[in-house]
Short mmCIF file of C-alpha atoms in Angstrom, two decimals:
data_model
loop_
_atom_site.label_atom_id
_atom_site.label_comp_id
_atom_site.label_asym_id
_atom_site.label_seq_id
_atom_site.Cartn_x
_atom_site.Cartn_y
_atom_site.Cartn_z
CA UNK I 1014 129.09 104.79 91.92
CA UNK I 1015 125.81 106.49 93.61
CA UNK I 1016 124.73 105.73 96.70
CA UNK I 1017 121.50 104.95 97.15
CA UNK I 1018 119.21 104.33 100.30
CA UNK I 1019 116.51 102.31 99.48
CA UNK I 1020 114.16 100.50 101.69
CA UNK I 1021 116.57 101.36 104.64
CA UNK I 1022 119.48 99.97 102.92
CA UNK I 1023 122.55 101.57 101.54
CA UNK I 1024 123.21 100.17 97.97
CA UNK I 1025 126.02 101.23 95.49
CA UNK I 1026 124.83 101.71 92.09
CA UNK I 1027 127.12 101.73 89.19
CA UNK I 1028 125.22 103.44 86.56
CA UNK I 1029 124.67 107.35 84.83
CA UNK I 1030 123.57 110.07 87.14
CA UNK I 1031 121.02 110.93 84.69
CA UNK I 1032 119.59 107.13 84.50
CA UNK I 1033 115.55 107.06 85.68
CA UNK I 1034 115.18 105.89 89.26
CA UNK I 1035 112.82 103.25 87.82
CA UNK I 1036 115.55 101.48 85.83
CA UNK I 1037 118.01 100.89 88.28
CA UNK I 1038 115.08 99.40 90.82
CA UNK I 1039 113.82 96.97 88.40
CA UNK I 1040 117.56 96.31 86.24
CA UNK I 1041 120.41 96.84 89.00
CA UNK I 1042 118.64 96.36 92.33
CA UNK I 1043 115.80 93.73 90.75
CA UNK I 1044 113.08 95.35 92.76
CA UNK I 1045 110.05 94.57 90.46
CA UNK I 1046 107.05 96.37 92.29
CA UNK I 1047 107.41 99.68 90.31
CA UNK I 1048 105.95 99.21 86.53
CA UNK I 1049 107.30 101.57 83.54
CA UNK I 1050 103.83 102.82 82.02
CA UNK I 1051 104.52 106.11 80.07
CA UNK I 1052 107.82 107.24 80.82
CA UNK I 1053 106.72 110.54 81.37
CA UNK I 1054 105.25 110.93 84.33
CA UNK I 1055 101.83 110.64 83.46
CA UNK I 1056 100.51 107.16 84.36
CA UNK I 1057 102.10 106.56 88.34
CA UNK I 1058 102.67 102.92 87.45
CA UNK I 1059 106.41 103.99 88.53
CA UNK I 1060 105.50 105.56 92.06
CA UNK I 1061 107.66 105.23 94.87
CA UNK I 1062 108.22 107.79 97.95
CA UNK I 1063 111.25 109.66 98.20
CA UNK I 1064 111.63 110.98 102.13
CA UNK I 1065 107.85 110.66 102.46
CA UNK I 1066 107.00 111.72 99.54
CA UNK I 1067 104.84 109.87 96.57
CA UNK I 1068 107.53 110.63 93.24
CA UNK I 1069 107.69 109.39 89.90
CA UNK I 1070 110.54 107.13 89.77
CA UNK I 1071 110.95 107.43 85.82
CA UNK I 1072 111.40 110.96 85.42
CA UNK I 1073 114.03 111.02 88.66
CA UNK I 1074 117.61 110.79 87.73
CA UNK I 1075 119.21 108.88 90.44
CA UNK I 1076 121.53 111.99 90.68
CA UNK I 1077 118.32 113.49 92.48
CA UNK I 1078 118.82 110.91 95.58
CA UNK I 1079 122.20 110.79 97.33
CA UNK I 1080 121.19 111.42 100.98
CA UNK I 1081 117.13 110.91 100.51
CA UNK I 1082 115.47 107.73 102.01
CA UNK I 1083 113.65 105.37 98.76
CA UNK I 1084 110.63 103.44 100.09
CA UNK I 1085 109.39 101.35 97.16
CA UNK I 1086 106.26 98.86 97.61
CA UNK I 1087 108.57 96.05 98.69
CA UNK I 1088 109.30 98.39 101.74
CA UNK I 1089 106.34 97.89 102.61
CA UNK I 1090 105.49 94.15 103.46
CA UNK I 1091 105.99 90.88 101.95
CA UNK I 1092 103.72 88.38 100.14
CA UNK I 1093 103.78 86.27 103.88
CA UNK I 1094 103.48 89.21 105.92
CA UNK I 1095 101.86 92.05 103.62
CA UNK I 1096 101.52 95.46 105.06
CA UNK I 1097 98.11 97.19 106.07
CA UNK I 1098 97.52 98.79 102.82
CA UNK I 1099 98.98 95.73 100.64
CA UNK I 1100 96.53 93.55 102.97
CA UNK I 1101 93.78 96.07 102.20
CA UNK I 1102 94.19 96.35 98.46
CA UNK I 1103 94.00 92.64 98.93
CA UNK I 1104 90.82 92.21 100.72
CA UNK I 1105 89.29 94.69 98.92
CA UNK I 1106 89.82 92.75 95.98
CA UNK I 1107 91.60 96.42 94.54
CA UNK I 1108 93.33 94.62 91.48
CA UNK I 1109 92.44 93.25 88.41
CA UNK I 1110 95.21 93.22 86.07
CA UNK I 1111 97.68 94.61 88.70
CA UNK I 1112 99.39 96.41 86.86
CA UNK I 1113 99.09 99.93 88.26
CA UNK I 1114 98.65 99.02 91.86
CA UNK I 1115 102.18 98.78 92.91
CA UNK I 1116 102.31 102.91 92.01
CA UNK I 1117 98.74 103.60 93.73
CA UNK I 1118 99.63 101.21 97.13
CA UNK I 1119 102.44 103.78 97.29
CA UNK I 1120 101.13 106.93 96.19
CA UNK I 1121 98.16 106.49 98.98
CA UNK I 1122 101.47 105.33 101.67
CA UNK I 1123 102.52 108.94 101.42
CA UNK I 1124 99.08 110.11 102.01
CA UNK I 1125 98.29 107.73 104.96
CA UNK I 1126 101.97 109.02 106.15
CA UNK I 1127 100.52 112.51 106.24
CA UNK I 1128 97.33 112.06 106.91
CA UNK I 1129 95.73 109.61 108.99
CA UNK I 1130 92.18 110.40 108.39
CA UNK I 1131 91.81 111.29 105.17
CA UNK I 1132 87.94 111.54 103.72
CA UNK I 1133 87.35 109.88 100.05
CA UNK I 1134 87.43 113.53 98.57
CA UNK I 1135 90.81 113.85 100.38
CA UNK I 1136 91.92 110.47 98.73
CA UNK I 1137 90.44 111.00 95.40
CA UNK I 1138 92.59 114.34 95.08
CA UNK I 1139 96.07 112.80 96.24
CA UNK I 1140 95.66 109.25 93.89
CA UNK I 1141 94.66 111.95 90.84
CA UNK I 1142 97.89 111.28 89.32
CA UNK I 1143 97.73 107.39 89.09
CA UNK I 1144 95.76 105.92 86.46
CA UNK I 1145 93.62 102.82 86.29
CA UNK I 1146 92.65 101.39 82.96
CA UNK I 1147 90.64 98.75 84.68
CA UNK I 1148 88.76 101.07 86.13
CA UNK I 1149 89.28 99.45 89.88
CA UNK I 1150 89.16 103.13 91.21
CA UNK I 1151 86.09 102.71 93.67
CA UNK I 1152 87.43 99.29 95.29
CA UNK I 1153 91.45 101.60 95.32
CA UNK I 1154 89.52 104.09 97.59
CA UNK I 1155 87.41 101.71 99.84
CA UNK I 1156 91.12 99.52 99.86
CA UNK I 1157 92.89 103.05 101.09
CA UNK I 1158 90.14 103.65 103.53
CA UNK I 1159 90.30 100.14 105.16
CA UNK I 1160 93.73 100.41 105.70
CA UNK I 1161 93.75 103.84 107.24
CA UNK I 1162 91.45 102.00 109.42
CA UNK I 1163 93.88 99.19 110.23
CA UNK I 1164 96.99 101.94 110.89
CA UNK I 1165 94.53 103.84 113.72
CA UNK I 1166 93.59 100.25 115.04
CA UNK I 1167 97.52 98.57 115.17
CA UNK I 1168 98.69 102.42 116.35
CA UNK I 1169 95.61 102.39 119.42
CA UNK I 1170 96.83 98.95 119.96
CA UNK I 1171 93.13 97.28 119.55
CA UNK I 1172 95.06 94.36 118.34
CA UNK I 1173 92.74 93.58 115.65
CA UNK I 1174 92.77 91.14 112.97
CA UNK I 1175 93.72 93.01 109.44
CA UNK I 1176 92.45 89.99 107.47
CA UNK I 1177 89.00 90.26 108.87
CA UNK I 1178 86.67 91.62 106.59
CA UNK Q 253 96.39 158.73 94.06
CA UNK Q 254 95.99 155.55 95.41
CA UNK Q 255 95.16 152.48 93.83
CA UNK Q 256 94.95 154.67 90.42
CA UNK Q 257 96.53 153.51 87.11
CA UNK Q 258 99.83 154.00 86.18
CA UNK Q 259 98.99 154.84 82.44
CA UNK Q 260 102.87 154.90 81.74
CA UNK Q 261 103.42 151.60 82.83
CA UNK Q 262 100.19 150.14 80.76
CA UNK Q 263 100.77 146.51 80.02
CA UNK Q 264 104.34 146.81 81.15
CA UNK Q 265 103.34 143.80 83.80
CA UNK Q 266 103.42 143.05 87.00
CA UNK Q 267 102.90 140.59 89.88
CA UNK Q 268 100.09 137.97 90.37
CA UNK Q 269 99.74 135.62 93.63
CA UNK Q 270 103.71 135.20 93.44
CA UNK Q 271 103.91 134.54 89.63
CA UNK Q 272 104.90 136.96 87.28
CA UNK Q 273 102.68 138.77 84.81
CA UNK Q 274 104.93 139.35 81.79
CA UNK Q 275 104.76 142.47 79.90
CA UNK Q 276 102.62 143.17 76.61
CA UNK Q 277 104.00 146.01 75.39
CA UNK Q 278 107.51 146.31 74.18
CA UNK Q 279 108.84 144.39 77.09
CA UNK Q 280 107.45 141.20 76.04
CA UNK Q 281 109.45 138.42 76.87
CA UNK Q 282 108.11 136.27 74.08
CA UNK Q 283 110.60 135.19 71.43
CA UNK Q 284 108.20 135.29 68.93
CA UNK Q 285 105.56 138.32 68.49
CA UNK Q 286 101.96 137.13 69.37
CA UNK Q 287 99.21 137.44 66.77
CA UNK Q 288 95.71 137.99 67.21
CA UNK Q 289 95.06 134.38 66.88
CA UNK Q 290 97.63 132.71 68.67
CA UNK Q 291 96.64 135.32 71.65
CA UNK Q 292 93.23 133.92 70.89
CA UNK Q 293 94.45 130.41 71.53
CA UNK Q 294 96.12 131.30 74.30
CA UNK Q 295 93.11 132.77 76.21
CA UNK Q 296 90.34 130.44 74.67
CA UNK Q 297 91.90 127.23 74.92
CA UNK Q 298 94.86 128.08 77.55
CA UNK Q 299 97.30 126.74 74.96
CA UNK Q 300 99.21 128.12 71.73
CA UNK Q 301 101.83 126.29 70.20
CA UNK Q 302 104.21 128.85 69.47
CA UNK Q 303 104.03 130.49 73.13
CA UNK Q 304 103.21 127.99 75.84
CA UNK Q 305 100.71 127.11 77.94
CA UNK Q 306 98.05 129.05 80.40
CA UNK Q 307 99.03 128.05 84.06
CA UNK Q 308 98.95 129.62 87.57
CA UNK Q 309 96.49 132.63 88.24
CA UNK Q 310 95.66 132.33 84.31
CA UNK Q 311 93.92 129.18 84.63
CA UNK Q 312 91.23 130.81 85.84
CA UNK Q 313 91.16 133.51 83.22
CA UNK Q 314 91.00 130.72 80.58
CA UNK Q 315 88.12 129.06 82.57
CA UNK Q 316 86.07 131.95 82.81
CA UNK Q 317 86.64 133.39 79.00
CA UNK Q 318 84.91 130.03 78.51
CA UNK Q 319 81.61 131.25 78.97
CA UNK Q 320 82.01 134.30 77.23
CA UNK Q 321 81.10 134.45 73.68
CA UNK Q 322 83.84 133.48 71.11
CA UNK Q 323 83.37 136.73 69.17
CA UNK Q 324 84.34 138.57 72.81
CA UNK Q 325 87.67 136.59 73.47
CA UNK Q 326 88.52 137.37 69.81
CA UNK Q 327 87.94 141.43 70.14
CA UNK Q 328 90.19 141.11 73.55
CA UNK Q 329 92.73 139.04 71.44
CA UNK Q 330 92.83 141.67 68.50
CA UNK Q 331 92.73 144.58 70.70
CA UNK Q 332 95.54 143.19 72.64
CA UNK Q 333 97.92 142.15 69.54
CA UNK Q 334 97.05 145.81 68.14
CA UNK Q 335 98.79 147.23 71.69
CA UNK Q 336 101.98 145.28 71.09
CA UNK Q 337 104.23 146.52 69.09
CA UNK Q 338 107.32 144.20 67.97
CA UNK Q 339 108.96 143.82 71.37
CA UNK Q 340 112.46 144.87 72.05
CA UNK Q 341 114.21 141.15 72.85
CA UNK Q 342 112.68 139.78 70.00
CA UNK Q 343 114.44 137.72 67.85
CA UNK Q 344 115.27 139.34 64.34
CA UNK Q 345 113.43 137.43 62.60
CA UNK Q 346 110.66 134.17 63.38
CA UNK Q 347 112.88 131.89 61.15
CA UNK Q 348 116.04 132.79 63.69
CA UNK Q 349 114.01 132.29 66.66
CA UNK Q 350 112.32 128.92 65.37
CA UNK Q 351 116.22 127.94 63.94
CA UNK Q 352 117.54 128.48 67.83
CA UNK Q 353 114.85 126.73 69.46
CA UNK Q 354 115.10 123.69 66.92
CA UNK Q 355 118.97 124.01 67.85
CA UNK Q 356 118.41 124.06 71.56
CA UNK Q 357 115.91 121.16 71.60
CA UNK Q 358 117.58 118.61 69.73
CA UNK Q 359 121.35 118.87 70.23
CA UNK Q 360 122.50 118.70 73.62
CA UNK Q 361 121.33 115.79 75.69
CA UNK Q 362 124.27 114.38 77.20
CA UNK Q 363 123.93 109.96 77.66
CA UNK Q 364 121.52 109.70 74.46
CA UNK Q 365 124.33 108.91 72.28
CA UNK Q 366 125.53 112.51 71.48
CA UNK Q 367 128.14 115.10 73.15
CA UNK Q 368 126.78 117.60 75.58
CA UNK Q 369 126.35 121.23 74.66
CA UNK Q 370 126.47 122.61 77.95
CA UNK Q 371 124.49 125.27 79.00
CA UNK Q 372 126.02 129.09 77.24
CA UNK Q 373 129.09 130.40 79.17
CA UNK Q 374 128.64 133.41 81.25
CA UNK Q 375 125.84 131.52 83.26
CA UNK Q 376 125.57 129.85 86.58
CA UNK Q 377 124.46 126.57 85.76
CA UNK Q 378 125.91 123.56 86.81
CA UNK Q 379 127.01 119.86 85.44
CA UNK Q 380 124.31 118.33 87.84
CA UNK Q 381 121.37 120.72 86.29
CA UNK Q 382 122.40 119.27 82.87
CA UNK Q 383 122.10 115.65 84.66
CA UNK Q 384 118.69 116.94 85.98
CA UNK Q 385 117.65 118.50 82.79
CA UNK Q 386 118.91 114.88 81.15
CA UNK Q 387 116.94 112.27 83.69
CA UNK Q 388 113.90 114.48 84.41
CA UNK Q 389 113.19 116.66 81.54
CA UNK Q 390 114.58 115.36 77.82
CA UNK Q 391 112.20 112.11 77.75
CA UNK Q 392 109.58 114.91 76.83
CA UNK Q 393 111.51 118.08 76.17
CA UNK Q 394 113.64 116.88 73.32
CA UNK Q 395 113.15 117.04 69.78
CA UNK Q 396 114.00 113.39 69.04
CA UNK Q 397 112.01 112.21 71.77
CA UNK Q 398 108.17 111.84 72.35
CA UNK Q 399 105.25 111.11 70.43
CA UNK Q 400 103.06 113.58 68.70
CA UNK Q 401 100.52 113.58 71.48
CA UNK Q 402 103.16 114.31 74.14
CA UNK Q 403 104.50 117.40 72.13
CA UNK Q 404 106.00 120.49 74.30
CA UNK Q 405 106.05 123.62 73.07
CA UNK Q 406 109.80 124.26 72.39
CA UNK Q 407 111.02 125.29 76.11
CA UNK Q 408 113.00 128.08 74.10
CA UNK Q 409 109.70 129.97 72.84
CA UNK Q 410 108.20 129.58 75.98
CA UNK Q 411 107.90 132.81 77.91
CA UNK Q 412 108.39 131.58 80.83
CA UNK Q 413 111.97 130.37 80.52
CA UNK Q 414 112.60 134.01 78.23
CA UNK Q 415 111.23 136.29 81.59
CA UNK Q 416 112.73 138.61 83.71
CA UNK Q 417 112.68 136.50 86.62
CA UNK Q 418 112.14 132.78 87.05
CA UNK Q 419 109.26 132.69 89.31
CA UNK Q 420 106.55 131.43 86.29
CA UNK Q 421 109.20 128.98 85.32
CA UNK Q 422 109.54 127.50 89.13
CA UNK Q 423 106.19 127.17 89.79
CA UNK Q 424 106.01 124.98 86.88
CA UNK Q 425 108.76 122.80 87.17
CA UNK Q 426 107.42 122.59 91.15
CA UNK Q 427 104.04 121.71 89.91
CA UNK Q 428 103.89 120.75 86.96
CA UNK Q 429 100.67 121.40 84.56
CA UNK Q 430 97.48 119.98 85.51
CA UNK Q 431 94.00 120.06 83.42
CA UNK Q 432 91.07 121.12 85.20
CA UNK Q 433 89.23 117.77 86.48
CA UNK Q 434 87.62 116.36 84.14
CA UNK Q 435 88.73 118.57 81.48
CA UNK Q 436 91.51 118.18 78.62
CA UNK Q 437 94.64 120.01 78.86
CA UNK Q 438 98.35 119.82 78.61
CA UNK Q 439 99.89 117.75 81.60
CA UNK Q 440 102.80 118.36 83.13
CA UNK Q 441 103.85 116.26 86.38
CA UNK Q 442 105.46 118.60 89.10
CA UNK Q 443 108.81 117.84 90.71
CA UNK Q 444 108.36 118.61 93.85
CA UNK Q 445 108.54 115.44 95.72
CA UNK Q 446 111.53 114.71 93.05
CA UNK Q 447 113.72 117.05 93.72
CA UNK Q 448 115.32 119.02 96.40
CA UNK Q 449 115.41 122.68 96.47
CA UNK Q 450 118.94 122.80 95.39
CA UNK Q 451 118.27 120.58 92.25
CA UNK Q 452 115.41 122.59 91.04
CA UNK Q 453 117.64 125.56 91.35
CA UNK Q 454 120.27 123.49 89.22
CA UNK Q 455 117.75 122.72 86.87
CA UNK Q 456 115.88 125.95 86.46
CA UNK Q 457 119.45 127.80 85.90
CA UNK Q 458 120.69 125.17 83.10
CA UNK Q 459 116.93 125.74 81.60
CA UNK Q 460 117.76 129.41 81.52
CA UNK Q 461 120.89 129.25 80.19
CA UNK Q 462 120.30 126.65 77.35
CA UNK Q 463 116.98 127.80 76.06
CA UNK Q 464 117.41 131.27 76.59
CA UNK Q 465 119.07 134.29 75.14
CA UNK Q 466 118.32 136.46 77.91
CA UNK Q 467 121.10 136.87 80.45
CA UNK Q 468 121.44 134.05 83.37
CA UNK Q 469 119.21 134.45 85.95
CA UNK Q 470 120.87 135.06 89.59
CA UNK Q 471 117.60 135.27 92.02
CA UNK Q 472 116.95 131.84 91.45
CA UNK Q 473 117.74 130.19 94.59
CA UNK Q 474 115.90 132.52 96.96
CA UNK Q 475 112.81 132.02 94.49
CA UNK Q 476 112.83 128.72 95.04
CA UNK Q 477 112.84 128.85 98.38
CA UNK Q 478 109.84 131.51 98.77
CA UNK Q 479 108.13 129.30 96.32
CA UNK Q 480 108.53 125.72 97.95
CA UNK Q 481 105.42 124.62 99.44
CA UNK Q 482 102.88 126.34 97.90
CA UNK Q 483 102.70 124.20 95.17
CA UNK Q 484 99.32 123.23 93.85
CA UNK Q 485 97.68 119.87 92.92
#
């Protein structure tokens, strides 16, 4: 058994040391959000962040994590209560097939996380790794923007709205 | 005098913005010898199969040589393979090196349905740099793995994982490999968020020890350590 911490809970995972985080979130702990695209580390569609950090969760063995926190995009919100970026990628209309959004919502968490402010060149840098074969990259940016937006607004407690457009 | 050349060290090499400039003399890490045209490859298109890949201060080498003439990076590459005589740690022969590194690459990943080699004895690798090496590394580097277009060049040719120190080797697996933007180019993702210092210093040791011939590496932990957080992106 391997303990795990994800999403602030302790789970017990009966499976190889060497086994891809990726597979035991979607097959032992049926957290969906995270999408197996290449395997390799190339694509994102698997990104989660591991103690604050954006990570590939199919080339981590979940030997890698005893001890570390797992956020996944399910950390994050829920479809009734959606956190500021998930809320953002929605109203931004960020999607289209969906399928690499999961990986990019949480690859620009760990950059919100470390920077509040970032500029689009700062943005454009950090999402490099994720790809988008729809092409939704300029609505990902303006959806990563908004929501930095929202975080500075909820943290100076203006109280505003974050389905407004 | 200061600042002069050392003539008797000449292209015994040396240290670059905290990676390691291997030799090209005698000293050459590289289990196979270079030719003209693979050292060509190497420094037109930052890539030769048998060797490895152009990373770290070398990137910018490559990008530059772009704009010279072709004609030029070929005199540098000829000039350069005429310098090297057959280095020392070679293997005996190319068909022994390419048999090891075949060896290496497809036999021992533990969990995908064969027994573990583990790492050669006399090393200071661990069980959880094999489980490393298995979760993070074999989906790509391992023979029976991949397809075509994902190809690594066989970790034990590499000279990075053959060096005298582990510092190239590090940065890499820190990383990773990344094309200029907008360019082609191997990729490599880093593993720096991934893993901790102590499990890049598992898997960088177990690297050593099963691709290499060269004596275990023991400066690897305090390498790791200088080189966390200047990793590149």
């Amino acid at each position: 058994m391997i303990e795990l911490n994800v999403n602030g809970r302790p789970q017990a995972v009966d499976a190889d040391p060497a086994t891809p985080l990726l597979y035991v979130l979607r097959d032992h702990l049926a957290l969906n959000g995270a999408k197996f695209g290449c395997g390799l580390g190339q694509c994102g569609a698997c990104t989660v962040m591991i103690d604050g950090k954006a990570a590939f969760s199919c080339v981590t063995p979940i030997s890698a994590l005893p001890g570390r926190k797992i956020t996944t995009v399910e950390g994050l919100g829920t479809a009734d209560n959606p956190g500021p970026l998930q809320q953002a990628f929605i109203d931004e209309q960020a999607a289209q097939c969906g399928y690499c959004i999961a990986g990019m919502i949480m690859r620009a968490q760990a950059l919100l996380e470390a920077n509040p402010s970032p500029t689009d060149d700062d943005i454009r840098r950090h999402m490099m790794p994720n790809l988008c074969r729809c092409g939704t990259h300029m609505r990902i940016v303006r959806a990563v923007q908004r929501a930095a937006r929202t975080m500075k607004n909820v943290k100076n407690g203006a109280g505003v709205n974050v389905t407004t457009k | 005098m200061l600042g002069a050349e050392k003539l008797s060290d000449a292209y015994g090499g040396g240290d670059a913005e905290h990676w390691l400039a291997p030799a090209m003399n005698e000293d050459s890490p590289a289990p196979l010898p270079w030719t003209a045209d693979e050292i060509f490859n190497y420094l037109r298109y930052g890539f030769d199969a048998r060797h490895g890949i152009a990373a770290g201060p070398m990137v910018d080498v490559v990008q530059n040589l772009a704009k010279a003439r072709e004609e030029d990076v070929r005199a540098i590459a000829v000039y350069i393979a005429d310098r090297m005589r057959r280095p020392v740690r070679q293997a005996k022969s190319n068909d022994e090196a390419n048999a090891f590194a075949q060896l290496q690459e497809s036999a021992a990943v533990p969990g995908m349905g064969r027994d573990a080699i583990p790492a050669r004895s006399g090393g200071v690798a661990s069980d959880s740099g094999a489980a490393v090496f298995e979760g993070a590394c074999a989906t790509c580097h391992y023979s029976g793995s991949g397809l075509q277009s994902t190809k690594p060049v066989p970790l034990a040719l590499t000279t990075s994982v053959n060096a005298p120190d582990p510092r190239n080797l590090i940065h890499v697996v820190q990383s990773g490999l990344w094309p200029a933007s907008g360019e082609r180019g191997a990729m490599m993702p880093g593993f720096a968020a991934e893993l901790t210092d102590d499990q890049l210093v598992a898997v960088v040791s177990y690297v050593r020890e099963r691709f290499s011939r060269q004596p275990p590496w023991h400066d690897v932990s305090q390498n790791v350590r200088a080189i966390r957080g200047t990793e590149r992106r």
